Amino acid sequence: MPTPPPADPSELRHDVRRDVGQDVDLASRRDARHPARARLLLVQALSVQPLAAVLEEAGYELLRAADPVAAVDGLAAGPALVLMDMALPELPELPDSPGLPGGGPVALLRRLAGAGVPVLTLSRPHASPLPDELRAAGAAECLVKPVRMSDLLARVESLLRPVPAASPAGPPPAPTTGMTVRERDGHCSWQTPQARALMAAYVAPPWSDHARLPPEVLAWLHREALRRRAGAPSSTLTIAPSARAPVGPAGPARRRLCFTLMPADASVVGEGHWLVGLCEVD
């Protein structure tokens, strides 16, 4: 069978812009269900897959761009953070067009940072431009490869939440009950009667009927598990009662339900399981 000719770079740019547009539509539909998930723009060659897989597994909405045109187009989707690999493939000169950078990756970095979005760069050791030059061009954070994925996820979290807001209520609320959840699929393998009652009051069927976490809580569990393994500080998830959930013991004025991932011994809760604490908050 004859080998197909290599793709024309202009076709690659067209395909990437089309794919970014499709991702935006899909992401907007997912955001309606999971508004807490941050959207990231990854500027990197499409042939490089591990970083994208890790970010998606961590629960982020991900847009991908492989050249300056697609990167600038991706800004229209309103990403909370841009991750830019400075080792972008060589592409032909772009036609003059308002708003498009010309002059290499540093010019693209200035354009992305100028849009008011924090940019985290990835570069090779001793490669030009150096981290100081990248910061001068607008980079919020510069990492030099190879990078441990746990370190990268921690940096992403710190850029998404640069200054934790001081809470007048003090530390996160202490859980009043709990359940053991399987990370793979959100199955509740054990729960107290109080946890079962809270899940029934706040979560609509079929999830509460089958002792499983609903999709938005399962996405939080996957992300929080990765953050814990990376050594990042813990975060909680708070949900309002589902419109289809039955009215619980607190009546129509019931409060919100807060989830917290608790430290637990794997030999006690089981491999691949987590102890999740629950409590109601105002």
Short mmCIF file of C-alpha atoms in Angstrom, two decimals:
data_model
loop_
_atom_site.label_atom_id
_atom_site.label_comp_id
_atom_site.label_asym_id
_atom_site.label_seq_id
_atom_site.Cartn_x
_atom_site.Cartn_y
_atom_site.Cartn_z
CA MET A 1 0.00 0.00 0.00
CA PRO A 2 1.52 3.40 -0.93
CA THR A 3 2.45 5.75 1.89
CA PRO A 4 0.09 8.75 2.07
CA PRO A 5 1.71 12.14 1.49
CA PRO A 6 2.44 14.27 4.58
CA ALA A 7 -0.28 16.66 5.66
CA ASP A 8 0.00 20.21 4.41
CA PRO A 9 0.66 22.59 7.37
CA SER A 10 -2.18 24.88 6.28
CA GLU A 11 -4.56 21.91 6.51
CA LEU A 12 -3.23 21.15 9.99
CA ARG A 13 -4.01 24.69 11.11
CA HIS A 14 -7.51 24.44 9.64
CA ASP A 15 -8.18 21.12 11.37
CA VAL A 16 -6.92 22.40 14.72
CA ARG A 17 -9.14 25.49 14.54
CA ARG A 18 -12.09 23.29 13.68
CA ASP A 19 -11.31 20.89 16.55
CA VAL A 20 -10.96 23.76 19.03
CA GLY A 21 -14.36 25.05 17.97
CA GLN A 22 -15.90 21.63 18.51
CA ASP A 23 -14.25 21.33 21.92
CA VAL A 24 -15.69 24.69 22.95
CA ASP A 25 -19.21 23.55 22.10
CA LEU A 26 -18.80 20.28 23.97
CA ALA A 27 -17.17 22.00 26.94
CA SER A 28 -19.96 24.57 27.18
CA ARG A 29 -22.48 21.75 27.39
CA ARG A 30 -20.43 19.97 30.06
CA ASP A 31 -20.02 23.23 32.01
CA ALA A 32 -23.78 23.47 32.32
CA ARG A 33 -23.63 20.24 34.32
CA HIS A 34 -20.23 20.68 36.01
CA PRO A 35 -19.66 24.43 36.49
CA ALA A 36 -16.78 23.93 38.95
CA ARG A 37 -14.39 22.37 36.41
CA ALA A 38 -11.70 24.78 35.18
CA ARG A 39 -11.05 25.09 31.44
CA LEU A 40 -7.42 24.99 30.28
CA LEU A 41 -5.87 25.79 26.91
CA LEU A 42 -2.93 23.51 26.08
CA VAL A 43 -0.64 24.90 23.36
CA GLN A 44 1.46 21.92 22.30
CA ALA A 45 2.12 19.67 19.32
CA LEU A 46 -0.80 17.29 18.80
CA SER A 47 1.63 14.34 18.66
CA VAL A 48 2.43 14.85 22.37
CA GLN A 49 -0.25 13.07 24.39
CA PRO A 50 0.80 12.33 28.03
CA LEU A 51 0.27 15.85 29.41
CA ALA A 52 -3.17 16.18 27.85
CA ALA A 53 -4.19 12.79 29.25
CA VAL A 54 -3.06 13.73 32.77
CA LEU A 55 -4.91 17.05 32.70
CA GLU A 56 -8.12 15.46 31.49
CA GLU A 57 -7.81 12.68 34.06
CA ALA A 58 -7.39 15.38 36.73
CA GLY A 59 -10.84 16.67 35.79
CA TYR A 60 -10.01 19.78 33.77
CA GLU A 61 -11.86 20.87 30.63
CA LEU A 62 -9.14 20.84 27.98
CA LEU A 63 -8.78 22.72 24.70
CA ARG A 64 -5.81 21.88 22.47
CA ALA A 65 -3.98 24.10 19.99
CA ALA A 66 -0.91 23.18 17.94
CA ASP A 67 -0.02 26.55 16.39
CA PRO A 68 -0.43 30.32 16.95
CA VAL A 69 -3.67 30.56 14.96
CA ALA A 70 -5.40 27.86 17.00
CA ALA A 71 -3.96 29.26 20.24
CA VAL A 72 -5.36 32.73 19.60
CA ASP A 73 -8.69 31.21 18.52
CA GLY A 74 -8.75 29.25 21.77
CA LEU A 75 -8.75 32.47 23.84
CA ALA A 76 -12.33 33.05 22.72
CA ALA A 77 -13.37 30.03 24.82
CA GLY A 78 -12.33 31.87 28.00
CA PRO A 79 -9.72 29.49 29.46
CA ALA A 80 -8.78 30.02 33.09
CA LEU A 81 -5.15 29.08 32.36
CA VAL A 82 -2.88 28.49 29.35
CA LEU A 83 -0.17 25.82 29.36
CA MET A 84 2.32 26.49 26.58
CA ASP A 85 5.09 24.18 25.41
CA MET A 86 7.83 26.45 24.03
CA ALA A 87 8.98 23.60 21.73
CA LEU A 88 6.26 24.13 19.14
CA PRO A 89 6.90 22.57 15.72
CA GLU A 90 8.22 24.79 12.93
CA LEU A 91 5.43 26.09 10.74
CA PRO A 92 5.41 28.31 7.65
CA GLU A 93 5.09 32.06 8.13
CA LEU A 94 1.56 33.07 8.99
CA PRO A 95 -0.22 35.61 6.82
CA ASP A 96 -0.50 39.10 8.26
CA SER A 97 -3.70 39.28 10.25
CA PRO A 98 -4.76 41.58 13.09
CA GLY A 99 -4.28 39.98 16.47
CA LEU A 100 -2.05 37.13 15.27
CA PRO A 101 1.51 37.03 16.55
CA GLY A 102 4.46 36.83 14.21
CA GLY A 103 7.95 36.26 15.52
CA GLY A 104 8.01 32.87 17.16
CA PRO A 105 6.84 31.38 20.46
CA VAL A 106 7.81 34.41 22.56
CA ALA A 107 5.54 36.68 20.50
CA LEU A 108 2.73 34.15 20.94
CA LEU A 109 3.42 34.09 24.69
CA ARG A 110 3.11 37.90 24.82
CA ARG A 111 -0.18 37.70 22.92
CA LEU A 112 -1.65 35.06 25.22
CA ALA A 113 -0.46 36.74 28.42
CA GLY A 114 -1.75 40.08 27.12
CA ALA A 115 -5.26 38.65 27.06
CA GLY A 116 -5.21 38.60 30.87
CA VAL A 117 -4.93 34.81 31.19
CA PRO A 118 -2.08 33.34 33.29
CA VAL A 119 0.35 31.35 31.15
CA LEU A 120 2.45 28.43 32.43
CA THR A 121 5.35 27.61 30.10
CA LEU A 122 7.26 24.35 29.61
CA SER A 123 10.74 24.53 28.12
CA ARG A 124 13.85 22.41 27.69
CA PRO A 125 16.83 22.90 30.04
CA HIS A 126 19.29 25.60 28.89
CA ALA A 127 17.12 26.30 25.84
CA SER A 128 16.53 29.83 24.64
CA PRO A 129 14.53 31.74 25.72
CA LEU A 130 15.45 31.18 29.37
CA PRO A 131 12.87 31.31 32.19
CA ASP A 132 13.77 34.92 33.09
CA GLU A 133 13.08 35.96 29.50
CA LEU A 134 9.79 34.07 29.51
CA ARG A 135 8.69 35.80 32.71
CA ALA A 136 9.64 39.15 31.17
CA ALA A 137 7.40 38.24 28.21
CA GLY A 138 4.45 37.65 30.53
CA ALA A 139 4.68 34.05 31.75
CA ALA A 140 3.14 33.58 35.18
CA GLU A 141 5.14 30.40 35.85
CA CYS A 142 7.99 28.65 34.04
CA LEU A 143 8.77 24.95 34.38
CA VAL A 144 11.81 23.23 32.88
CA LYS A 145 11.42 19.71 31.50
CA PRO A 146 11.45 16.98 32.59
CA VAL A 147 8.65 17.84 34.99
CA ARG A 148 6.98 15.51 37.46
CA MET A 149 3.27 15.47 36.72
CA SER A 150 2.50 15.86 40.42
CA ASP A 151 4.56 19.09 40.49
CA LEU A 152 2.84 20.37 37.36
CA LEU A 153 -0.63 19.71 38.77
CA ALA A 154 0.32 21.51 41.97
CA ARG A 155 1.51 24.55 39.95
CA VAL A 156 -1.69 24.52 37.91
CA GLU A 157 -3.75 24.54 41.09
CA SER A 158 -1.70 27.39 42.57
CA LEU A 159 -2.25 29.51 39.45
CA LEU A 160 -5.97 28.78 39.36
CA ARG A 161 -6.28 29.68 43.04
CA PRO A 162 -3.40 32.11 43.70
CA VAL A 163 -4.69 33.57 46.97
CA PRO A 164 -7.06 31.48 49.05
CA ALA A 165 -9.88 33.69 50.23
CA ALA A 166 -10.06 34.13 53.98
CA SER A 167 -13.24 32.56 55.23
CA PRO A 168 -15.02 34.32 58.09
CA ALA A 169 -16.26 30.91 59.17
CA GLY A 170 -12.69 29.68 59.76
CA PRO A 171 -11.45 26.25 58.60
CA PRO A 172 -13.57 23.92 56.46
CA PRO A 173 -16.48 22.36 58.33
CA ALA A 174 -15.75 19.11 60.09
CA PRO A 175 -17.54 16.12 58.55
CA THR A 176 -20.33 14.69 60.67
CA THR A 177 -20.66 11.38 58.83
CA GLY A 178 -18.93 9.44 56.08
CA MET A 179 -18.82 6.72 53.48
CA THR A 180 -16.23 4.62 51.64
CA VAL A 181 -16.20 5.17 47.88
CA ARG A 182 -14.48 3.25 45.09
CA GLU A 183 -12.41 5.69 43.03
CA ARG A 184 -12.87 3.87 39.74
CA ASP A 185 -16.65 4.25 39.43
CA GLY A 186 -17.90 6.08 42.53
CA HIS A 187 -19.62 3.05 44.06
CA CYS A 188 -20.32 3.57 47.78
CA SER A 189 -19.13 0.32 49.30
CA TRP A 190 -19.98 1.42 52.85
CA GLN A 191 -21.90 4.34 54.34
CA THR A 192 -23.43 5.27 57.65
CA PRO A 193 -27.21 5.59 57.94
CA GLN A 194 -26.79 9.37 58.24
CA ALA A 195 -24.67 9.50 55.05
CA ARG A 196 -27.29 7.43 53.23
CA ALA A 197 -30.03 9.84 54.37
CA LEU A 198 -28.04 12.89 53.25
CA MET A 199 -27.31 11.40 49.83
CA ALA A 200 -31.01 10.58 49.40
CA ALA A 201 -31.95 14.15 50.38
CA TYR A 202 -29.48 15.92 48.07
CA VAL A 203 -28.87 13.57 45.13
CA ALA A 204 -31.51 12.61 42.60
CA PRO A 205 -32.12 9.05 41.41
CA PRO A 206 -30.71 6.89 39.95
CA TRP A 207 -27.46 7.75 41.76
CA SER A 208 -28.90 7.78 45.27
CA ASP A 209 -30.91 4.62 44.59
CA HIS A 210 -27.83 2.65 43.51
CA ALA A 211 -25.35 4.01 46.10
CA ARG A 212 -23.16 5.77 43.53
CA LEU A 213 -21.73 9.27 43.37
CA PRO A 214 -23.35 11.50 40.74
CA PRO A 215 -21.06 12.55 37.85
CA GLU A 216 -20.13 15.96 39.25
CA VAL A 217 -19.10 14.49 42.61
CA LEU A 218 -17.22 11.61 40.94
CA ALA A 219 -15.29 14.15 38.80
CA TRP A 220 -14.35 15.99 42.01
CA LEU A 221 -13.23 12.72 43.63
CA HIS A 222 -10.94 11.88 40.67
CA ARG A 223 -9.42 15.35 40.69
CA GLU A 224 -9.04 15.49 44.47
CA ALA A 225 -7.39 12.05 44.50
CA LEU A 226 -4.77 13.25 41.99
CA ARG A 227 -4.22 16.43 44.01
CA ARG A 228 -3.73 14.45 47.21
CA ARG A 229 -1.17 12.20 45.52
CA ALA A 230 0.60 15.35 44.25
CA GLY A 231 0.79 16.77 47.76
CA ALA A 232 -1.56 19.68 46.98
CA PRO A 233 -3.72 21.12 49.77
CA SER A 234 -7.14 19.59 50.16
CA SER A 235 -10.30 21.17 48.80
CA THR A 236 -13.95 20.47 49.44
CA LEU A 237 -16.97 20.24 47.16
CA THR A 238 -20.32 21.76 48.07
CA ILE A 239 -23.51 20.95 46.17
CA ALA A 240 -27.04 22.26 46.36
CA PRO A 241 -29.98 19.87 46.55
CA SER A 242 -30.96 18.44 43.19
CA ALA A 243 -34.29 19.71 41.89
CA ARG A 244 -35.35 16.10 41.40
CA ALA A 245 -34.20 14.92 44.82
CA PRO A 246 -36.91 14.19 47.38
CA VAL A 247 -37.29 16.71 50.19
CA GLY A 248 -35.10 15.53 53.04
CA PRO A 249 -35.52 15.69 56.80
CA ALA A 250 -34.58 19.39 56.94
CA GLY A 251 -37.55 20.36 54.72
CA PRO A 252 -37.58 22.78 51.79
CA ALA A 253 -35.11 25.15 53.52
CA ARG A 254 -32.40 22.50 53.82
CA ARG A 255 -28.83 23.64 53.36
CA ARG A 256 -26.00 22.48 51.07
CA LEU A 257 -24.01 19.25 51.25
CA CYS A 258 -20.23 19.42 51.64
CA PHE A 259 -17.86 16.58 50.61
CA THR A 260 -14.34 16.20 52.04
CA LEU A 261 -11.73 13.57 51.20
CA MET A 262 -10.50 12.15 54.50
CA PRO A 263 -7.15 10.48 55.29
CA ALA A 264 -7.58 6.74 55.57
CA ASP A 265 -5.50 3.59 55.74
CA ALA A 266 -5.80 1.61 52.49
CA SER A 267 -5.55 -1.62 54.46
CA VAL A 268 -8.76 -0.60 56.24
CA VAL A 269 -10.88 0.99 53.50
CA GLY A 270 -9.44 -1.16 50.69
CA GLU A 271 -7.15 -0.47 47.76
CA GLY A 272 -8.64 1.97 45.29
CA HIS A 273 -11.14 3.29 47.85
CA TRP A 274 -11.40 6.64 49.63
CA LEU A 275 -13.10 7.75 52.82
CA VAL A 276 -15.40 10.68 52.03
CA GLY A 277 -16.73 12.86 54.83
CA LEU A 278 -20.09 14.63 54.56
CA CYS A 279 -21.77 17.46 56.44
CA GLU A 280 -24.43 20.07 55.82
CA VAL A 281 -23.38 23.71 55.61
CA ASP A 282 -25.23 27.02 55.33
#
